[in-house]
GROMACS .gro file of C-alpha atoms in nm:
model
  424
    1UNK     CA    1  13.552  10.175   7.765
    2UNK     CA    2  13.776  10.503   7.733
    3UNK     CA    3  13.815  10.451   7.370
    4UNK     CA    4  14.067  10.374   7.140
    5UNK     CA    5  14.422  10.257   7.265
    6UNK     CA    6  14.776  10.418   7.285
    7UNK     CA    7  15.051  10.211   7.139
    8UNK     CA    8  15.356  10.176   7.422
    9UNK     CA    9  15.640  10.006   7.383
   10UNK     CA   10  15.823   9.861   7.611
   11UNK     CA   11  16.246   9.870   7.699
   12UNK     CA   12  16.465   9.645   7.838
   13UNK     CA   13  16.823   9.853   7.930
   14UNK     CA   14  17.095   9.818   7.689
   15UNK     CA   15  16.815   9.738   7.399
   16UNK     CA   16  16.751   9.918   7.118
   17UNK     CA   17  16.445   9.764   7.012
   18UNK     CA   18  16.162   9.741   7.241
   19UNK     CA   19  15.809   9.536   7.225
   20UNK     CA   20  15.554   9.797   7.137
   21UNK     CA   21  15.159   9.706   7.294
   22UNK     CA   22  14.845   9.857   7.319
   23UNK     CA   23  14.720  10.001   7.647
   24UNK     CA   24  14.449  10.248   7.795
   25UNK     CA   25  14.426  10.562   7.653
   26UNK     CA   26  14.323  10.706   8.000
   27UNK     CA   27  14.458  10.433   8.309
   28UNK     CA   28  14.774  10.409   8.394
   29UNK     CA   29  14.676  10.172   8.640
   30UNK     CA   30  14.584   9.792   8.519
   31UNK     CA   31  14.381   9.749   8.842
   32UNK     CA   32  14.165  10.051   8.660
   33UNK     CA   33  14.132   9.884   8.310
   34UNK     CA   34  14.360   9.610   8.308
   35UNK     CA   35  14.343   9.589   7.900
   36UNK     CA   36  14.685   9.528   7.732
   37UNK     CA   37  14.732   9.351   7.399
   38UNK     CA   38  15.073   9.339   7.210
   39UNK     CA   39  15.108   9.526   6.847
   40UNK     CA   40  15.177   9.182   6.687
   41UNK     CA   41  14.935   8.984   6.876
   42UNK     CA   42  14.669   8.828   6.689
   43UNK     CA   43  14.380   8.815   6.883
   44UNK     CA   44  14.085   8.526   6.887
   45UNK     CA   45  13.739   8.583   6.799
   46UNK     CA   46  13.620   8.449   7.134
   47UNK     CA   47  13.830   8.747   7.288
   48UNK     CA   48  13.757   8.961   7.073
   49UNK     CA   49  13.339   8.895   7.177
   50UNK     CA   50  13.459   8.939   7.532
   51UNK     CA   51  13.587   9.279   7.514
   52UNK     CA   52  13.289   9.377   7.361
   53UNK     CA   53  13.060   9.233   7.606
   54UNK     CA   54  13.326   9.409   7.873
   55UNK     CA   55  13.293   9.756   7.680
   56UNK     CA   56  12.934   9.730   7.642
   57UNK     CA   57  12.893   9.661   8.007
   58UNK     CA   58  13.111   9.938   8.127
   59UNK     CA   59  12.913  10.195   7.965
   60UNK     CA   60  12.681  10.481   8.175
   61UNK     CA   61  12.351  10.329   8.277
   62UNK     CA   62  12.173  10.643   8.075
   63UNK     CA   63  12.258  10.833   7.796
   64UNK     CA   64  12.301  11.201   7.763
   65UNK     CA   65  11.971  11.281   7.648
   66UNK     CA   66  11.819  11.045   7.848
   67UNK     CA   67  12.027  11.275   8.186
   68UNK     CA   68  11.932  11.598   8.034
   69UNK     CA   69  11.515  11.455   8.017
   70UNK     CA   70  11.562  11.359   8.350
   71UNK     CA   71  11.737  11.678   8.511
   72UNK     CA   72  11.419  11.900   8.357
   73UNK     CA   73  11.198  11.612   8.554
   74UNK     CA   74  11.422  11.676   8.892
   75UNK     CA   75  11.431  12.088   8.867
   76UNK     CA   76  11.024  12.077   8.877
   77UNK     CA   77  11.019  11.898   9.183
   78UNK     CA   78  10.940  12.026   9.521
   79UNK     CA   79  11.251  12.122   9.733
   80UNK     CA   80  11.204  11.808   9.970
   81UNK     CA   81  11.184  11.581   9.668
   82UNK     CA   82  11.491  11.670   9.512
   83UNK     CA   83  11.741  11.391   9.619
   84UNK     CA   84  12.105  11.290   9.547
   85UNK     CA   85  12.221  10.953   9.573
   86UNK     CA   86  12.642  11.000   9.722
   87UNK     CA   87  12.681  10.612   9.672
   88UNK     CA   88  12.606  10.653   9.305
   89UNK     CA   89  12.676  10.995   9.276
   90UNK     CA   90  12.315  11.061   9.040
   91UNK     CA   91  12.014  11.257   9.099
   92UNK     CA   92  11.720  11.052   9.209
   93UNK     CA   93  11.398  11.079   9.080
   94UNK     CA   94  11.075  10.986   9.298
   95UNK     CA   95  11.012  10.670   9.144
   96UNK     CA   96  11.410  10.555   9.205
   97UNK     CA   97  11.420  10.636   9.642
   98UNK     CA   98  11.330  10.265   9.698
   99UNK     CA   99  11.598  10.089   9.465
  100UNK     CA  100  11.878  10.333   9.640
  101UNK     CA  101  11.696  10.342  10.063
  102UNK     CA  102  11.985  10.198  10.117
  103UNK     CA  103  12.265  10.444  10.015
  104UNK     CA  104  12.337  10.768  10.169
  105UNK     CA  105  12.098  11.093  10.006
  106UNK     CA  106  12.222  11.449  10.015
  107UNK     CA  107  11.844  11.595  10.043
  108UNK     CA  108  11.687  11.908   9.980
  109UNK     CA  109  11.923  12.020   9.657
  110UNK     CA  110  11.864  12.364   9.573
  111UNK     CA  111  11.928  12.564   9.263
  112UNK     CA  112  12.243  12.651   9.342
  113UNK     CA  113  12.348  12.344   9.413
  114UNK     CA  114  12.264  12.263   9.054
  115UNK     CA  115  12.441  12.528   8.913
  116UNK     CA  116  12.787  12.383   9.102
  117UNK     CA  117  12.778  12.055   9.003
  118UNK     CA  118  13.176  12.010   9.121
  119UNK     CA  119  13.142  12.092   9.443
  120UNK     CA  120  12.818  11.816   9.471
  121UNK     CA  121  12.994  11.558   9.318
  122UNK     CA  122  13.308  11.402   9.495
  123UNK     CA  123  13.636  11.481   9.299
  124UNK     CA  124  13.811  11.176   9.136
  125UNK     CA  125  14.149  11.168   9.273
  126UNK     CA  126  14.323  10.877   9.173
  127UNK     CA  127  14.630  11.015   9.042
  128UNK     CA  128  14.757  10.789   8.752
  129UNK     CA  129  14.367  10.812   8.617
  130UNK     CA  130  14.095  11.100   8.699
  131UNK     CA  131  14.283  11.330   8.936
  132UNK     CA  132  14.016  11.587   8.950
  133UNK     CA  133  14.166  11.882   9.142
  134UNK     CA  134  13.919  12.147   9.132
  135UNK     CA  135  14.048  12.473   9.060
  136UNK     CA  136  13.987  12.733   9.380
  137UNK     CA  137  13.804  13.025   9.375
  138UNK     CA  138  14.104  13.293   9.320
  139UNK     CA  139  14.218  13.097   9.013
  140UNK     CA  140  13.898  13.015   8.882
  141UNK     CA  141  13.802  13.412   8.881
  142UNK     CA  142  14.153  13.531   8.766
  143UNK     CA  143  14.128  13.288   8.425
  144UNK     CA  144  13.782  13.364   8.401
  145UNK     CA  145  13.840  13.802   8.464
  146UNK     CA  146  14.192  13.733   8.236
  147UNK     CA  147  13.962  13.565   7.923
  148UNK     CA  148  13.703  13.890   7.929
  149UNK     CA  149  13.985  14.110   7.946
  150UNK     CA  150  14.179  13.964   7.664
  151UNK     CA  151  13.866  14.001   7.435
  152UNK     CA  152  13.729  13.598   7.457
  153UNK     CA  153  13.356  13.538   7.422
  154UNK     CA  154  13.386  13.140   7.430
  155UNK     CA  155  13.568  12.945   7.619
  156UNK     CA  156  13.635  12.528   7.530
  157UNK     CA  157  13.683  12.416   7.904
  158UNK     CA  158  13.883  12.085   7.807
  159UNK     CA  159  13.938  11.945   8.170
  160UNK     CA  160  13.815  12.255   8.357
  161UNK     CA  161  13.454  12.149   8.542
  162UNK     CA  162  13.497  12.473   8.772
  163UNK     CA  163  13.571  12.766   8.485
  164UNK     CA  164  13.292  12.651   8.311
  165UNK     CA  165  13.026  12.651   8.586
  166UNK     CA  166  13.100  12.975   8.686
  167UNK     CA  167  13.068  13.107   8.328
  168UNK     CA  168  12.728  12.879   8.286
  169UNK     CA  169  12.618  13.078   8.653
  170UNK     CA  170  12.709  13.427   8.524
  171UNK     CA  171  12.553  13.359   8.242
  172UNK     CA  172  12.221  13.275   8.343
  173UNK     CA  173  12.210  13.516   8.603
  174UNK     CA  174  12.365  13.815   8.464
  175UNK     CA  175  12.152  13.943   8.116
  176UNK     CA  176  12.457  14.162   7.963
  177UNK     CA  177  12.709  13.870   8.099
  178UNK     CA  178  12.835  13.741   7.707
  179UNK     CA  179  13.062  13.445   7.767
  180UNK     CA  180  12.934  13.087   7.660
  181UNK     CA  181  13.170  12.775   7.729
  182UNK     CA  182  13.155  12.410   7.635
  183UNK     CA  183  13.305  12.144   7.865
  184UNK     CA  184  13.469  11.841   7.731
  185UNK     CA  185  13.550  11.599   8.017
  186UNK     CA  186  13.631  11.245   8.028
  187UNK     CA  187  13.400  11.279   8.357
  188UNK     CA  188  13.052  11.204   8.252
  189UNK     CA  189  12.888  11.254   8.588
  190UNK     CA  190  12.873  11.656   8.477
  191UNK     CA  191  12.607  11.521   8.156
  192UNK     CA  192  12.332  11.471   8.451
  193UNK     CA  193  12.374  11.894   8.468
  194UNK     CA  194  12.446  11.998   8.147
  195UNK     CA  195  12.270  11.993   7.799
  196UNK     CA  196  12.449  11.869   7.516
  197UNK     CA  197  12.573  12.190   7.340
  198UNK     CA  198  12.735  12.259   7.676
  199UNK     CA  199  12.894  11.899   7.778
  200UNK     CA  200  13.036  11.662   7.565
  201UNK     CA  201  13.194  11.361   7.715
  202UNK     CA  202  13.584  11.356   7.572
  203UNK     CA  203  13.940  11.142   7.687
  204UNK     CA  204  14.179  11.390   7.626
  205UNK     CA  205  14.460  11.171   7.565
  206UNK     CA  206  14.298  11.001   7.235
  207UNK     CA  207  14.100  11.267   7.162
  208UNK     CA  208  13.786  11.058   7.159
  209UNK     CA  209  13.459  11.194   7.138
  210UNK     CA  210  13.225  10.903   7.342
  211UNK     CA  211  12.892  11.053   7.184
  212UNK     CA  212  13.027  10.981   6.801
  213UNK     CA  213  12.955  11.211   6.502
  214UNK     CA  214  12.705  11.428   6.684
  215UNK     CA  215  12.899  11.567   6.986
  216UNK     CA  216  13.204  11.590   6.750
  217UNK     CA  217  12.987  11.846   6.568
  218UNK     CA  218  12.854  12.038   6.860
  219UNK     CA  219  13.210  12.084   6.949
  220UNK     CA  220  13.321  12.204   6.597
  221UNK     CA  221  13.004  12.429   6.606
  222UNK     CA  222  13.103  12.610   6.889
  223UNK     CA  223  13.446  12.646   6.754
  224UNK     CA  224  13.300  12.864   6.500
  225UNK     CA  225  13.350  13.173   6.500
  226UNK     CA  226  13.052  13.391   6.488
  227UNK     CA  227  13.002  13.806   6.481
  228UNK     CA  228  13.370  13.831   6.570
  229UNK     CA  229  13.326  13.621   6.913
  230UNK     CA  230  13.684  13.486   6.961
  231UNK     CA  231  13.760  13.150   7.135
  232UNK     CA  232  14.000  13.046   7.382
  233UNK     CA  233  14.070  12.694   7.488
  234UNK     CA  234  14.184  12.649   7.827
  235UNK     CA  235  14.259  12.320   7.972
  236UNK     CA  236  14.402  12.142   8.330
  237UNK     CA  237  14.499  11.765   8.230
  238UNK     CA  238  14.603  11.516   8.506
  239UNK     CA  239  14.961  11.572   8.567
  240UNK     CA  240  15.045  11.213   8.579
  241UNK     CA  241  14.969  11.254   8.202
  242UNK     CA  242  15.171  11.196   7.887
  243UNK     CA  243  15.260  11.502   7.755
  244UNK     CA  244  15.277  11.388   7.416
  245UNK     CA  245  14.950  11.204   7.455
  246UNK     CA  246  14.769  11.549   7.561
  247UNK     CA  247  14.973  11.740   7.298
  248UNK     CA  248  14.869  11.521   7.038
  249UNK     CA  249  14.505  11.572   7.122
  250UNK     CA  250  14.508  11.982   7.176
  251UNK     CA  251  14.671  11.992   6.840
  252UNK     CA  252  14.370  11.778   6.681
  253UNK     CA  253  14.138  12.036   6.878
  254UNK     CA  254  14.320  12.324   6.724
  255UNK     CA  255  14.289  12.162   6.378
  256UNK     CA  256  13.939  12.183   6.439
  257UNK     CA  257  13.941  12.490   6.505
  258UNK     CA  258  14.128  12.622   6.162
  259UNK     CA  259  13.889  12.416   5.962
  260UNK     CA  260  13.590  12.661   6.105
  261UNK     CA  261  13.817  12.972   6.079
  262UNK     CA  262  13.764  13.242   5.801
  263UNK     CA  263  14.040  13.288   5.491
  264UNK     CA  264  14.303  13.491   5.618
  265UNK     CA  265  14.342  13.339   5.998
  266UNK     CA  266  14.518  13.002   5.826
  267UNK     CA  267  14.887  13.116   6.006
  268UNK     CA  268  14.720  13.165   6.342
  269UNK     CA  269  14.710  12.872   6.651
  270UNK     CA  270  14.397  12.853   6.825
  271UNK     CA  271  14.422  13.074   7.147
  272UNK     CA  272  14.504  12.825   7.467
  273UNK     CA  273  14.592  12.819   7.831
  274UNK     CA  274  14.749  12.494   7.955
  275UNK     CA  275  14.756  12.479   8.299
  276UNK     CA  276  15.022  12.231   8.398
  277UNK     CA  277  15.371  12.233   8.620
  278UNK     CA  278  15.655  12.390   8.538
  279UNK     CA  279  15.883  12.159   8.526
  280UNK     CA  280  15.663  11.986   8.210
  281UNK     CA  281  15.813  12.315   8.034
  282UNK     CA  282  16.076  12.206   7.814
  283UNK     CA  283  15.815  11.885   7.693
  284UNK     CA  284  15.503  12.142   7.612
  285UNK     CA  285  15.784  12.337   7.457
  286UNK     CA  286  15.885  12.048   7.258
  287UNK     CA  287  15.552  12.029   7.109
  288UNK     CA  288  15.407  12.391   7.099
  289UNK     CA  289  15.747  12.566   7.013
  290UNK     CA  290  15.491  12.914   7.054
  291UNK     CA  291  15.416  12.883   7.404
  292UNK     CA  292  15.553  13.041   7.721
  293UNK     CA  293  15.513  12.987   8.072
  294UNK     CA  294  15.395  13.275   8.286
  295UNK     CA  295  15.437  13.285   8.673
  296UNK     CA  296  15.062  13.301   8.800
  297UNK     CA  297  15.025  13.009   9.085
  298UNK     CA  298  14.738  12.854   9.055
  299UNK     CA  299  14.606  12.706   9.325
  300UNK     CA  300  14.312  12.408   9.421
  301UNK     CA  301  14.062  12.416   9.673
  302UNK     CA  302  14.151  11.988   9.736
  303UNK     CA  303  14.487  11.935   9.686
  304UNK     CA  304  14.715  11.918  10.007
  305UNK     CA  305  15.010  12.069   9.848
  306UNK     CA  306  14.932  12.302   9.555
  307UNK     CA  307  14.811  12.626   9.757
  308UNK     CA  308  14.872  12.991   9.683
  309UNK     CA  309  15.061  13.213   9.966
  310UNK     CA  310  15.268  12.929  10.108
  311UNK     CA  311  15.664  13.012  10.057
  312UNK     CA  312  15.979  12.837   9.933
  313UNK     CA  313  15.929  12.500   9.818
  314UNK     CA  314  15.589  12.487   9.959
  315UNK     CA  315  15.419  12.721   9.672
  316UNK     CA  316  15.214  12.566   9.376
  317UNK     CA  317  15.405  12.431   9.095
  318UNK     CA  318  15.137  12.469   8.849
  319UNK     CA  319  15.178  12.731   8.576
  320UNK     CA  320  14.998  12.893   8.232
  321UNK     CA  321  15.159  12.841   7.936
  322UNK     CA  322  15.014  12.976   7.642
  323UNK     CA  323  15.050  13.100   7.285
  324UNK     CA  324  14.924  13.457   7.355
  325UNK     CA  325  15.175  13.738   7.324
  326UNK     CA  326  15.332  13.699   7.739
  327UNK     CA  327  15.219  14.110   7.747
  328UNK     CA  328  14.931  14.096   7.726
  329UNK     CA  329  14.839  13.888   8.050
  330UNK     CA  330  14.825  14.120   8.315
  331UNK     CA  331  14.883  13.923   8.646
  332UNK     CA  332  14.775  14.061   8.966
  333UNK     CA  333  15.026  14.356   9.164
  334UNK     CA  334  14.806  14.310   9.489
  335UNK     CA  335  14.936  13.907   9.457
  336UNK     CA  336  15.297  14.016   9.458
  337UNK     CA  337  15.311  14.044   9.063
  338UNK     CA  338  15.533  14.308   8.852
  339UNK     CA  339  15.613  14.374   8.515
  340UNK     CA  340  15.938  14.305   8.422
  341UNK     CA  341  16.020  14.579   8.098
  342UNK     CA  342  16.348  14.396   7.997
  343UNK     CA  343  16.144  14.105   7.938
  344UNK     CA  344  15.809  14.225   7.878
  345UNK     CA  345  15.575  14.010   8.096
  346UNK     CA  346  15.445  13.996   8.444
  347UNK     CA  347  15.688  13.826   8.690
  348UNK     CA  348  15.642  13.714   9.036
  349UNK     CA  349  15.819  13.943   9.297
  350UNK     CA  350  16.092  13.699   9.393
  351UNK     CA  351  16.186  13.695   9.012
  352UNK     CA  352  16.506  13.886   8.961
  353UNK     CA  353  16.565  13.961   8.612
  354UNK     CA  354  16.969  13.800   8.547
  355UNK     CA  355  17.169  14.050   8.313
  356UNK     CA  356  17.397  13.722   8.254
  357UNK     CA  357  17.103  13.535   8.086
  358UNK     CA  358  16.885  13.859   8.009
  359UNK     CA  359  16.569  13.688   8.128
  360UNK     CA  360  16.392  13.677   8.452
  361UNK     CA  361  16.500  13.315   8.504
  362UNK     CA  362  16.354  13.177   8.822
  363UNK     CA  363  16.068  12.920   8.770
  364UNK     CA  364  15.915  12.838   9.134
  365UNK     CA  365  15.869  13.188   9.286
  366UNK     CA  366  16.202  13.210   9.463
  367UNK     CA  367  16.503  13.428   9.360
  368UNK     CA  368  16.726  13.216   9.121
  369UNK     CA  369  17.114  13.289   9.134
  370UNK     CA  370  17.367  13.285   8.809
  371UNK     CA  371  17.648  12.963   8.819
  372UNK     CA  372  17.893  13.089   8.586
  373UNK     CA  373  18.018  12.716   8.526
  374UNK     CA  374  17.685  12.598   8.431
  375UNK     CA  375  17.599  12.941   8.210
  376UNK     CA  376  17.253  12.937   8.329
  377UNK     CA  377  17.088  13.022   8.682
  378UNK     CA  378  16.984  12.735   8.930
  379UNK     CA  379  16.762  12.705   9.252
  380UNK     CA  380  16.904  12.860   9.509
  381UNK     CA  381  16.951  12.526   9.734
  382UNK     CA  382  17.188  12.438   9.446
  383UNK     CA  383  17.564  12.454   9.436
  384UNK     CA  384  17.828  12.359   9.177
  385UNK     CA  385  17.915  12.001   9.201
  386UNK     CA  386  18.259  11.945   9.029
  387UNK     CA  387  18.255  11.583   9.031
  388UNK     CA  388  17.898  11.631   8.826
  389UNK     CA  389  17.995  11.891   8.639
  390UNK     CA  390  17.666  12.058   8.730
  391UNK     CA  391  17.497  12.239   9.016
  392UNK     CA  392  17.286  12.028   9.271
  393UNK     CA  393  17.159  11.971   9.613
  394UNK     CA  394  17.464  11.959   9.880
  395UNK     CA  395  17.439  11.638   9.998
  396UNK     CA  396  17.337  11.469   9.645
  397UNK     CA  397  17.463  11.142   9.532
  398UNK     CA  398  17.735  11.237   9.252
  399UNK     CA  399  17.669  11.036   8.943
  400UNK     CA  400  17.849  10.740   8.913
  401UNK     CA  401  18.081  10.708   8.573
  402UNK     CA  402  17.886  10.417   8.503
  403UNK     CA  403  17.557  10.530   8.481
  404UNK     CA  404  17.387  10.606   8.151
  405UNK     CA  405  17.074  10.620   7.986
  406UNK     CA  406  16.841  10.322   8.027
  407UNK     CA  407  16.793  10.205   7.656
  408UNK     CA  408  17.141  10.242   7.476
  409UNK     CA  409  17.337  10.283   7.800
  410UNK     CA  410  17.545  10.574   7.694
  411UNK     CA  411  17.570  10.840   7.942
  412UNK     CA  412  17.477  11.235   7.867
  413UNK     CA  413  17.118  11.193   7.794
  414UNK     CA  414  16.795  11.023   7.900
  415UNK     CA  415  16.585  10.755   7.793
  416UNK     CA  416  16.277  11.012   7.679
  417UNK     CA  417  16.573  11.167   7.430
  418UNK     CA  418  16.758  10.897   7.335
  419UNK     CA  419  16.869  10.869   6.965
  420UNK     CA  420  16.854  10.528   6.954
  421UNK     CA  421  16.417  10.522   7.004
  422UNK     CA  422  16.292  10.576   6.690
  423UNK     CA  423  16.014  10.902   6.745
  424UNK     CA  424  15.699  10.924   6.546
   0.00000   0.00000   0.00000
């Protein structure tokens, strides 16, 4: 049901060679989509008919065009008529009250209710699947203020329900407001709201487009660049994500992309924000050697932990990383932000700049300090662990002599770098 497969494999320590299978592109979780099939399996016809029968079954009860037909049905009825089902998270026509009198209605929807579709909807938070955190309002207007700014006129919200309603809002209530934005989201909920040049239902980790040819085209449409209207793609994956999953798929997107461009931009990346936690920045540097991380914090409105203001270890982990020259984003002085002229980008205040290392080093809004041994600056919980031969937590467990990585057993690396896994 969430498209094409990702090929796995799996390791057993002290092996080389692992079993590679297929798995869901999207769950982590079997008790989510429990589908799982070996690379070298051959599979039955009779199973084969079952997963089809499975898929078919597991697909929306409407289409998009059959949502959009019915949302210009629901906006033309009377204020007291206009009902939401929360069980099955749809707008209910008339006709449909008796089928659902037994679920719980969210009644009188108004206009603006409509027009913020995220905040009507409850957010999908299993981690290891969905995990919808909703940007909150203070990072949702600083991306969206940042993009005008920096000269964007449309915006491909990959993952980002909340930047694009408020740019859909603006732009039907302000006449000289000149933003557009398309959302791709695996989430198809959000096609009962929008039409479909402005919601295309996509699984960013296979890069699968679930309404075929057609909504692969509105996408590449609005990719296009006309009169000189730049885009910018800006996306939030799950972080329980792969990495090289999502990487795989943004650089497919950015393909795109340079097929539409004009002669002459064929050097150029697509412009991108990925918003993701810092300590993913050595993988999204793996694959997008351009990128940097800036400091920003962003923050959600429902997620316990990842809150602007709070201090220490308490602050949001989440960053922007991006192509753009780090310059030219301009982060807020009134949120504690300066600009650091050694390095020539916006830091946050508790980010000394280290003459040692010649960068402003510290990655989680505290003030980093230089360990000689380890030539590179550390947390500032962390002290210099001879038996390690690396700085640490005090009261960490040294590494025992014996302990290696978990495929080829020899020590000084990880499993996700080992030499011995051969890398496509």
């Amino acid at each position: 049901p969430s498209g094409p497969a990702l090929l796995f494999v799996k390791t057993s320590r002290g092996k080389e060679e692992g079993r590679r299978f297929y798995a869901c592109s999207a769950c982590r979780d079997r008790r989510d989509c429990n589908f799982f099939q070996w690379e070298d399996e051959k599979v039955s016809e009779t199973r084969l008919a079952a997963r089809e029968e499975y898929n078919r079954n597991h697909q929306p009860f409407f289409t998009h065009r059959q949502n959009v037909e019915r949302y210009k049905n629901f906006v033309l009825l009377p204020l007291s008529k206009r009902k939401f089902c929360q069980e099955c998270q749809q707008l209910l026509l008339p006709a449909e009250w008796e089928k659902h009198s037994h679920h719980q209605f969210l009644c009188d929807i108004s206009t603006a209710q409509l027009k913020s579709p995220s905040q009507l909807l409850y957010p999908l938070e299993n981690k290891k699947t969905n995990a919808q955190y909703l940007f909150a309002d203070r990072s949702c207007q600083f991306l969206l203020d940042l993009i005008i700014d920096l000269g964007f006129r449309r915006v491909l919200s990959v993952g980002t329900p909340r930047l694009h309603e408020i740019i859909q809002s603006k732009a039907s209530q302000e006449e000289d407001f000149r933003v557009r934005s398309l959302l791709l989201d695996i989430d198809f909920r959000y096609s009962q709201f929008y039409a479909e040049d402005e919601f295309c239902h996509y699984n960013m980790f296979n890069h699968y487009f679930f309404g075929g040819e057609a909504a692969r085209e509105t996408c590449r449409k609005f990719l296009y660049e006309d009169n000189g209207e730049r885009v910018i793609m800006v996306t939030d994956p799950p972080f329980g994500g792969l990495v090289e999953a999502l990487a795989s798929s943004f650089k497919k997107l950015m393909s795109m992309w340079k097929e539409t461009e004009k002669e002459g931009h064929n050097s150029q990346e697509m412009p991108m924000f990925w918003i993701f936690p810092y300590f993913f920045e050595s993988r999204i540097l793996e694959f997008f050697p351009s990128f940097s991380m800036m400091d920003y914090q962003v923050d959600y409105d429902n997620h316990a932990l990842y809150k602007h203001g709070k201090t220490g270890r308490r602050q949001s982990p989440v960053r922007i990383f991006t192509n753009l020259t780090p310059s030219m984003i301009v982060l807020p002085v009134e949120e504690g932000y300066r600009f650091c002229t050694i390095c020539q980008r916006y830091v946050s205040s508790g980010n000394q700049h280290c003459e040692t290392c010649n960068s402003c080093t510290s990655k989680d809004g505290r003030r980093w300090k230089h360990c000689v041994l380890c030539k590179k600056c550390v947390k500032p919980s962390w002290f210099h662990c001879n038996n390690c031969n690396c700085c640490a937590l005090q009261n960490h467990a040294c590494e025992k002599t014996d302990a290696g990585c978990f495929v080829c057993g020899k020590a000084g690396h990880k499993r996700s770098t080992c030499p011995s896994l051969s890398r496509t």
